[in-house]
Tab-separated table of N, CA, C and O in Angstrom:
chain	number	residue	atom	x	y	z
A	10	UNK	N	68.662	90.280	27.018
A	10	UNK	CA	69.323	91.484	26.656
A	10	UNK	C	70.057	92.035	27.915
A	10	UNK	O	69.406	92.235	28.925
A	11	UNK	N	71.224	92.350	27.863
A	11	UNK	CA	72.003	92.780	29.085
A	11	UNK	C	71.643	94.288	29.234
A	11	UNK	O	71.148	94.979	28.292
A	12	UNK	N	71.888	94.743	30.454
A	12	UNK	CA	71.607	96.151	30.795
A	12	UNK	C	72.517	97.114	29.971
A	12	UNK	O	72.038	98.103	29.624
A	13	UNK	N	73.703	96.709	29.684
A	13	UNK	CA	74.578	97.590	28.866
A	13	UNK	C	74.099	97.832	27.460
A	13	UNK	O	74.068	98.896	26.948
A	14	UNK	N	73.667	96.702	26.829
A	14	UNK	CA	73.161	96.773	25.467
A	14	UNK	C	71.904	97.569	25.446
A	14	UNK	O	71.569	98.352	24.510
A	15	UNK	N	71.032	97.389	26.421
A	15	UNK	CA	69.736	98.164	26.529
A	15	UNK	C	70.059	99.627	26.714
A	15	UNK	O	69.422	100.456	26.026
A	16	UNK	N	70.991	100.000	27.554
A	16	UNK	CA	71.360	101.399	27.709
A	16	UNK	C	71.974	101.998	26.393
A	16	UNK	O	71.643	103.153	26.063
A	17	UNK	N	72.749	101.212	25.730
A	17	UNK	CA	73.278	101.694	24.464
A	17	UNK	C	72.161	101.927	23.435
A	17	UNK	O	72.197	102.895	22.705
A	18	UNK	N	71.236	101.018	23.395
A	18	UNK	CA	70.044	101.180	22.477
A	18	UNK	C	69.294	102.416	22.827
A	18	UNK	O	68.843	103.177	21.938
A	19	UNK	N	69.006	102.644	24.134
A	19	UNK	CA	68.312	103.850	24.563
A	19	UNK	C	68.968	105.082	24.129
A	19	UNK	O	68.435	106.089	23.691
A	20	UNK	N	70.298	105.040	24.372
A	20	UNK	CA	71.160	106.228	24.071
A	20	UNK	C	71.123	106.485	22.608
A	20	UNK	O	71.023	107.630	22.133
A	21	UNK	N	71.208	105.462	21.769
A	21	UNK	CA	71.136	105.601	20.303
A	21	UNK	C	69.814	106.231	19.844
A	21	UNK	O	69.815	107.117	18.992
A	22	UNK	N	68.722	105.767	20.403
A	22	UNK	CA	67.418	106.277	20.141
A	22	UNK	C	67.340	107.734	20.460
A	22	UNK	O	66.861	108.601	19.778
A	23	UNK	N	67.843	108.094	21.682
A	23	UNK	CA	67.826	109.452	22.146
A	23	UNK	C	68.662	110.382	21.197
A	23	UNK	O	68.288	111.501	20.950
A	24	UNK	N	69.842	109.900	20.849
A	24	UNK	CA	70.677	110.670	19.852
A	24	UNK	C	69.943	110.934	18.576
A	24	UNK	O	69.978	111.999	17.960
A	25	UNK	N	69.276	109.857	18.053
A	25	UNK	CA	68.591	110.055	16.768
A	25	UNK	C	67.379	111.115	16.965
A	25	UNK	O	67.133	111.864	16.055
A	26	UNK	N	66.709	111.003	18.138
A	26	UNK	CA	65.678	111.965	18.382
A	26	UNK	C	66.188	113.397	18.462
A	26	UNK	O	65.555	114.247	17.856
A	27	UNK	N	67.331	113.571	19.161
A	27	UNK	CA	67.868	114.947	19.227
A	27	UNK	C	68.333	115.466	17.850
A	27	UNK	O	68.120	116.598	17.571
A	28	UNK	N	68.913	114.538	17.063
A	28	UNK	CA	69.269	114.908	15.703
A	28	UNK	C	68.061	115.367	14.849
A	28	UNK	O	68.104	116.352	14.140
A	29	UNK	N	66.975	114.619	15.021
A	29	UNK	CA	65.792	114.915	14.261
A	29	UNK	C	65.248	116.290	14.755
A	29	UNK	O	64.774	117.120	13.945
A	30	UNK	N	65.324	116.593	16.094
A	30	UNK	CA	64.893	117.855	16.598
A	30	UNK	C	65.670	118.995	16.109
A	30	UNK	O	65.179	120.110	15.774
A	31	UNK	N	66.986	118.738	15.938
A	31	UNK	CA	67.867	119.799	15.467
A	31	UNK	C	67.668	120.100	14.022
A	31	UNK	O	67.725	121.293	13.585
A	32	UNK	N	67.252	119.178	13.230
A	32	UNK	CA	66.985	119.323	11.782
A	32	UNK	C	65.552	119.779	11.516
A	32	UNK	O	65.284	120.153	10.442
A	33	UNK	N	64.715	119.793	12.504
A	33	UNK	CA	63.280	120.103	12.304
A	33	UNK	C	63.061	121.534	11.819
A	33	UNK	O	62.198	121.697	10.937
A	34	UNK	N	63.740	122.635	12.276
A	34	UNK	CA	63.462	123.914	11.709
A	34	UNK	C	63.717	124.051	10.165
A	34	UNK	O	63.099	124.791	9.490
A	35	UNK	N	64.657	123.243	9.636
A	35	UNK	CA	64.908	123.193	8.254
A	35	UNK	C	64.163	122.240	7.410
A	35	UNK	O	64.279	122.183	6.212
A	36	UNK	N	63.322	121.503	8.060
A	36	UNK	CA	62.530	120.378	7.397
A	36	UNK	C	61.457	120.962	6.573
A	36	UNK	O	60.974	122.097	6.700
A	37	UNK	N	60.910	120.131	5.736
A	37	UNK	CA	59.765	120.446	4.919
A	37	UNK	C	58.512	120.390	5.790
A	37	UNK	O	58.495	119.609	6.775
A	38	UNK	N	57.481	120.993	5.399
A	38	UNK	CA	56.230	120.993	6.182
A	38	UNK	C	55.608	119.566	6.436
A	38	UNK	O	55.115	119.267	7.440
A	39	UNK	N	55.780	118.695	5.410
A	39	UNK	CA	55.276	117.306	5.562
A	39	UNK	C	56.072	116.581	6.654
A	39	UNK	O	55.440	115.890	7.444
A	40	UNK	N	57.346	116.828	6.711
A	40	UNK	CA	58.126	116.155	7.801
A	40	UNK	C	57.762	116.710	9.176
A	40	UNK	O	57.660	115.949	10.127
A	41	UNK	N	57.542	118.006	9.252
A	41	UNK	CA	57.109	118.590	10.529
A	41	UNK	C	55.824	118.013	11.027
A	41	UNK	O	55.682	117.699	12.168
A	42	UNK	N	54.897	117.979	10.140
A	42	UNK	CA	53.565	117.478	10.456
A	42	UNK	C	53.606	115.981	10.843
A	42	UNK	O	53.044	115.553	11.835
A	43	UNK	N	54.332	115.203	10.150
A	43	UNK	CA	54.469	113.767	10.477
A	43	UNK	C	55.128	113.538	11.802
A	43	UNK	O	54.759	112.738	12.547
A	44	UNK	N	56.175	114.335	12.045
A	44	UNK	CA	56.858	114.215	13.281
A	44	UNK	C	55.935	114.649	14.476
A	44	UNK	O	55.908	113.986	15.481
A	45	UNK	N	55.181	115.712	14.226
A	45	UNK	CA	54.199	116.106	15.269
A	45	UNK	C	53.186	115.097	15.528
A	45	UNK	O	52.747	114.852	16.704
A	46	UNK	N	52.656	114.389	14.536
A	46	UNK	CA	51.627	113.365	14.691
A	46	UNK	C	52.197	112.180	15.471
A	46	UNK	O	51.547	111.685	16.366
A	47	UNK	N	53.412	111.766	15.156
A	47	UNK	CA	54.023	110.657	15.834
A	47	UNK	C	54.318	111.056	17.334
A	47	UNK	O	53.959	110.313	18.252
A	48	UNK	N	54.772	112.264	17.573
A	48	UNK	CA	55.037	112.755	18.903
A	48	UNK	C	53.718	112.807	19.714
A	48	UNK	O	53.621	112.418	20.873
A	49	UNK	N	52.605	113.304	19.072
A	49	UNK	CA	51.276	113.398	19.689
A	49	UNK	C	50.804	112.043	20.035
A	49	UNK	O	50.239	111.800	21.129
A	50	UNK	N	50.994	111.019	19.156
A	50	UNK	CA	50.538	109.658	19.478
A	50	UNK	C	51.275	109.070	20.664
A	50	UNK	O	50.632	108.497	21.524
A	51	UNK	N	52.560	109.301	20.701
A	51	UNK	CA	53.326	108.726	21.851
A	51	UNK	C	52.893	109.377	23.142
A	51	UNK	O	52.671	108.665	24.167
A	52	UNK	N	52.717	110.682	23.159
A	52	UNK	CA	52.316	111.390	24.341
A	52	UNK	C	50.873	110.973	24.779
A	52	UNK	O	50.547	110.711	25.988
A	53	UNK	N	49.946	110.754	23.797
A	53	UNK	CA	48.628	110.283	24.127
A	53	UNK	C	48.628	108.885	24.748
A	53	UNK	O	47.956	108.655	25.673
A	54	UNK	N	49.425	107.991	24.169
A	54	UNK	CA	49.534	106.630	24.738
A	54	UNK	C	50.086	106.686	26.178
A	54	UNK	O	49.536	105.998	27.092
A	55	UNK	N	51.021	107.478	26.365
A	55	UNK	CA	51.605	107.562	27.730
A	55	UNK	C	50.616	108.173	28.787
A	55	UNK	O	50.451	107.645	29.839
A	56	UNK	N	49.892	109.181	28.332
A	56	UNK	CA	48.881	109.816	29.194
A	56	UNK	C	47.728	108.819	29.492
A	56	UNK	O	47.297	108.719	30.645
A	57	UNK	N	47.275	108.087	28.508
A	57	UNK	CA	46.204	107.174	28.733
A	57	UNK	C	46.649	105.961	29.567
A	57	UNK	O	45.872	105.519	30.395
A	58	UNK	N	47.861	105.635	29.440
A	58	UNK	CA	48.415	104.552	30.311
A	58	UNK	C	48.484	105.002	31.808
A	58	UNK	O	48.098	104.273	32.675
A	59	UNK	N	48.887	106.221	31.949
A	59	UNK	CA	48.993	106.731	33.335
A	59	UNK	C	47.577	106.877	33.943
A	59	UNK	O	47.340	106.502	35.089
A	60	UNK	N	46.636	107.311	33.144
A	60	UNK	CA	45.226	107.486	33.627
A	60	UNK	C	44.634	106.128	34.002
A	60	UNK	O	44.045	105.885	34.974
A	61	UNK	N	44.918	105.122	33.127
A	61	UNK	CA	44.369	103.769	33.318
A	61	UNK	C	44.958	103.130	34.561
A	61	UNK	O	44.206	102.539	35.358
A	62	UNK	N	46.274	103.326	34.751
A	62	UNK	CA	46.875	102.760	35.981
A	62	UNK	C	46.411	103.421	37.218
A	62	UNK	O	46.143	102.748	38.217
A	63	UNK	N	46.202	104.736	37.215
A	63	UNK	CA	45.703	105.414	38.371
A	63	UNK	C	44.298	105.108	38.652
A	63	UNK	O	43.932	104.942	39.846
A	64	UNK	N	43.434	104.907	37.663
A	64	UNK	CA	42.049	104.547	37.939
A	64	UNK	C	41.963	103.142	38.406
A	64	UNK	O	41.159	102.789	39.353
A	65	UNK	N	42.768	102.274	37.923
A	65	UNK	CA	42.788	100.824	38.405
A	65	UNK	C	43.249	100.791	39.763
A	65	UNK	O	42.727	100.041	40.638
A	66	UNK	N	44.264	101.551	40.135
A	66	UNK	CA	44.831	101.495	41.513
A	66	UNK	C	43.788	102.087	42.516
A	66	UNK	O	43.555	101.554	43.547
A	67	UNK	N	43.119	103.154	42.102
A	67	UNK	CA	42.109	103.743	42.968
A	67	UNK	C	40.925	102.938	43.199
A	67	UNK	O	40.328	102.850	44.229
A	68	UNK	N	40.540	102.149	42.175
A	68	UNK	CA	39.308	101.380	42.255
A	68	UNK	C	39.520	100.139	43.109
A	68	UNK	O	38.621	99.640	43.812
A	69	UNK	N	40.719	99.534	43.006
A	69	UNK	CA	40.953	98.334	43.836
A	69	UNK	C	41.498	98.533	45.210
A	69	UNK	O	41.183	97.835	46.123
A	70	UNK	N	42.233	99.628	45.416
A	70	UNK	CA	42.814	99.851	46.664
A	70	UNK	C	42.132	100.965	47.389
A	70	UNK	O	42.460	101.182	48.613
A	71	UNK	N	41.407	101.776	46.825
A	71	UNK	CA	40.808	102.992	47.461
A	71	UNK	C	41.883	104.079	47.494
A	71	UNK	O	43.046	103.864	47.276
A	72	UNK	N	41.501	105.176	47.863
A	72	UNK	CA	42.443	106.328	47.938
A	72	UNK	C	43.296	106.339	49.226
A	72	UNK	O	44.333	106.953	49.242
A	73	UNK	N	42.907	105.540	50.212
A	73	UNK	CA	43.677	105.496	51.393
A	73	UNK	C	44.722	104.370	51.444
A	73	UNK	O	45.458	104.195	52.360
A	74	UNK	N	44.784	103.546	50.428
A	74	UNK	CA	45.762	102.478	50.319
A	74	UNK	C	45.310	101.146	50.811
A	74	UNK	O	45.940	100.160	50.664
A	75	UNK	N	44.144	101.117	51.475
A	75	UNK	CA	43.616	99.773	51.983
A	75	UNK	C	42.749	99.184	50.879
A	75	UNK	O	41.968	99.873	50.267
A	76	UNK	N	42.776	97.885	50.714
A	76	UNK	CA	41.849	97.204	49.745
A	76	UNK	C	40.409	97.336	50.206
A	76	UNK	O	40.130	97.260	51.353
A	77	UNK	N	39.546	97.647	49.273
A	77	UNK	CA	38.087	97.653	49.583
A	77	UNK	C	37.532	96.273	49.566
A	77	UNK	O	37.980	95.466	48.671
A	78	UNK	N	36.686	96.056	50.455
A	78	UNK	CA	36.084	94.649	50.454
A	78	UNK	C	35.155	94.496	49.222
A	78	UNK	O	34.437	95.437	48.845
A	79	UNK	N	35.236	93.329	48.598
A	79	UNK	CA	34.436	93.114	47.438
A	79	UNK	C	33.022	92.645	47.859
A	79	UNK	O	32.868	91.898	48.777
A	80	UNK	N	32.035	93.176	47.102
A	80	UNK	CA	30.647	92.796	47.455
A	80	UNK	C	30.393	91.567	46.651
A	80	UNK	O	30.677	91.400	45.453
A	81	UNK	N	29.674	90.664	47.314
A	81	UNK	CA	29.244	89.412	46.585
A	81	UNK	C	27.839	89.647	46.096
A	81	UNK	O	26.927	90.047	46.885
A	82	UNK	N	27.537	89.441	44.862
A	82	UNK	CA	26.161	89.657	44.348
A	82	UNK	C	25.563	88.293	44.059
A	82	UNK	O	26.202	87.328	43.607
A	83	UNK	N	24.338	88.202	44.363
A	83	UNK	CA	23.555	86.957	44.105
A	83	UNK	C	23.025	87.029	42.703
A	83	UNK	O	22.411	88.023	42.267
A	84	UNK	N	23.168	85.921	41.991
A	84	UNK	CA	22.623	85.817	40.621
A	84	UNK	C	21.435	84.902	40.678
A	84	UNK	O	21.504	83.814	41.143
A	85	UNK	N	20.310	85.401	40.291
A	85	UNK	CA	19.058	84.586	40.228
A	85	UNK	C	18.690	84.299	38.834
A	85	UNK	O	18.904	85.134	37.973
A	86	UNK	N	17.974	83.171	38.648
A	86	UNK	CA	17.567	82.895	37.279
A	86	UNK	C	16.528	83.858	36.771
A	86	UNK	O	15.719	84.395	37.539
A	87	UNK	N	16.483	84.102	35.506
A	87	UNK	CA	15.501	85.022	34.922
A	87	UNK	C	14.161	84.368	34.829
A	87	UNK	O	14.061	83.216	34.501
A	88	UNK	N	13.146	85.144	35.118
A	88	UNK	CA	11.819	84.684	34.994
A	88	UNK	C	11.313	84.772	33.543
A	88	UNK	O	11.538	85.793	32.888
A	89	UNK	N	10.636	83.734	33.116
A	89	UNK	CA	10.105	83.700	31.783
A	89	UNK	C	8.663	84.052	31.713
A	89	UNK	O	7.843	83.784	32.367
Protein backbone atom coordinates (compact mmCIF):
# COMPACT_ATOMS: atom_id res chain seq x y z
CA UNK A 1 0.00 0.00 0.00
CA UNK A 2 1.52 3.30 -1.02
CA UNK A 3 1.70 6.22 1.35
CA UNK A 4 -0.72 8.27 -0.78
CA UNK A 5 -3.45 5.63 -0.68
CA UNK A 6 -2.89 5.18 3.05
CA UNK A 7 -3.26 8.92 3.64
CA UNK A 8 -6.42 9.01 1.52
CA UNK A 9 -7.85 6.12 3.54
CA UNK A 10 -7.04 7.84 6.85
CA UNK A 11 -8.58 11.07 5.55
CA UNK A 12 -11.74 9.22 4.48
CA UNK A 13 -12.06 7.61 7.90
CA UNK A 14 -11.54 10.99 9.57
CA UNK A 15 -14.22 12.60 7.42
CA UNK A 16 -16.69 9.80 8.24
CA UNK A 17 -15.89 10.24 11.95
CA UNK A 18 -16.47 14.01 11.79
CA UNK A 19 -19.72 13.49 9.90
CA UNK A 20 -20.88 11.04 12.57
CA UNK A 21 -19.97 13.54 15.30
CA UNK A 22 -21.93 16.29 13.55
CA UNK A 23 -25.02 14.07 13.30
CA UNK A 24 -24.73 12.83 16.90
CA UNK A 25 -26.90 15.52 18.60
CA UNK A 26 -29.82 14.59 16.31
CA UNK A 27 -29.28 10.84 16.64
CA UNK A 28 -31.45 8.37 18.50
CA UNK A 29 -30.38 7.33 22.01
CA UNK A 30 -29.40 3.86 20.77
CA UNK A 31 -26.99 5.37 18.25
CA UNK A 32 -25.49 7.66 20.89
CA UNK A 33 -24.94 4.77 23.30
CA UNK A 34 -23.44 2.50 20.64
CA UNK A 35 -21.12 5.26 19.41
CA UNK A 36 -20.03 5.92 23.00
CA UNK A 37 -19.34 2.24 23.61
CA UNK A 38 -17.21 1.97 20.46
CA UNK A 39 -15.33 5.15 21.35
CA UNK A 40 -14.76 3.92 24.91
CA UNK A 41 -13.42 0.61 23.59
CA UNK A 42 -10.97 2.34 21.26
CA UNK A 43 -9.73 4.65 24.03
CA UNK A 44 -9.36 1.70 26.43
CA UNK A 45 -7.30 -0.29 23.93
CA UNK A 46 -5.02 2.70 23.30
CA UNK A 47 -4.53 3.40 27.01
CA UNK A 48 -3.79 -0.26 27.80
CA UNK A 49 -1.32 -0.42 24.91
CA UNK A 50 0.50 2.67 26.20
CA UNK A 51 0.60 1.24 29.73
CA UNK A 52 1.88 -2.13 28.50
CA UNK A 53 4.60 -0.52 26.40
CA UNK A 54 5.72 1.76 29.22
CA UNK A 55 5.82 -1.12 31.73
CA UNK A 56 7.76 -3.31 29.31
CA UNK A 57 10.25 -0.53 28.61
CA UNK A 58 10.77 0.24 32.31
CA UNK A 59 11.19 -3.41 33.27
CA UNK A 60 13.83 -4.25 30.66
CA UNK A 61 15.70 -0.95 30.44
CA UNK A 62 15.17 0.54 33.87
CA UNK A 63 14.18 4.13 34.36
CA UNK A 64 17.64 5.51 33.59
CA UNK A 65 17.79 3.97 30.09
CA UNK A 66 20.49 1.37 30.82
CA UNK A 67 19.64 -2.31 30.51
CA UNK A 68 19.42 -4.12 33.82
CA UNK A 69 21.59 -7.22 34.18
CA UNK A 70 19.52 -10.38 34.14
CA UNK A 71 19.80 -12.69 37.11
CA UNK A 72 20.50 -16.31 36.40
CA UNK A 73 18.50 -18.65 38.57
CA UNK A 74 19.51 -22.18 39.39
CA UNK A 75 16.87 -24.84 38.87
CA UNK A 76 17.20 -27.84 41.13
CA UNK A 77 15.24 -31.08 40.90
CA UNK A 78 12.26 -31.39 43.22
CA UNK A 79 12.67 -33.71 46.20
CA UNK A 80 10.16 -36.56 46.44
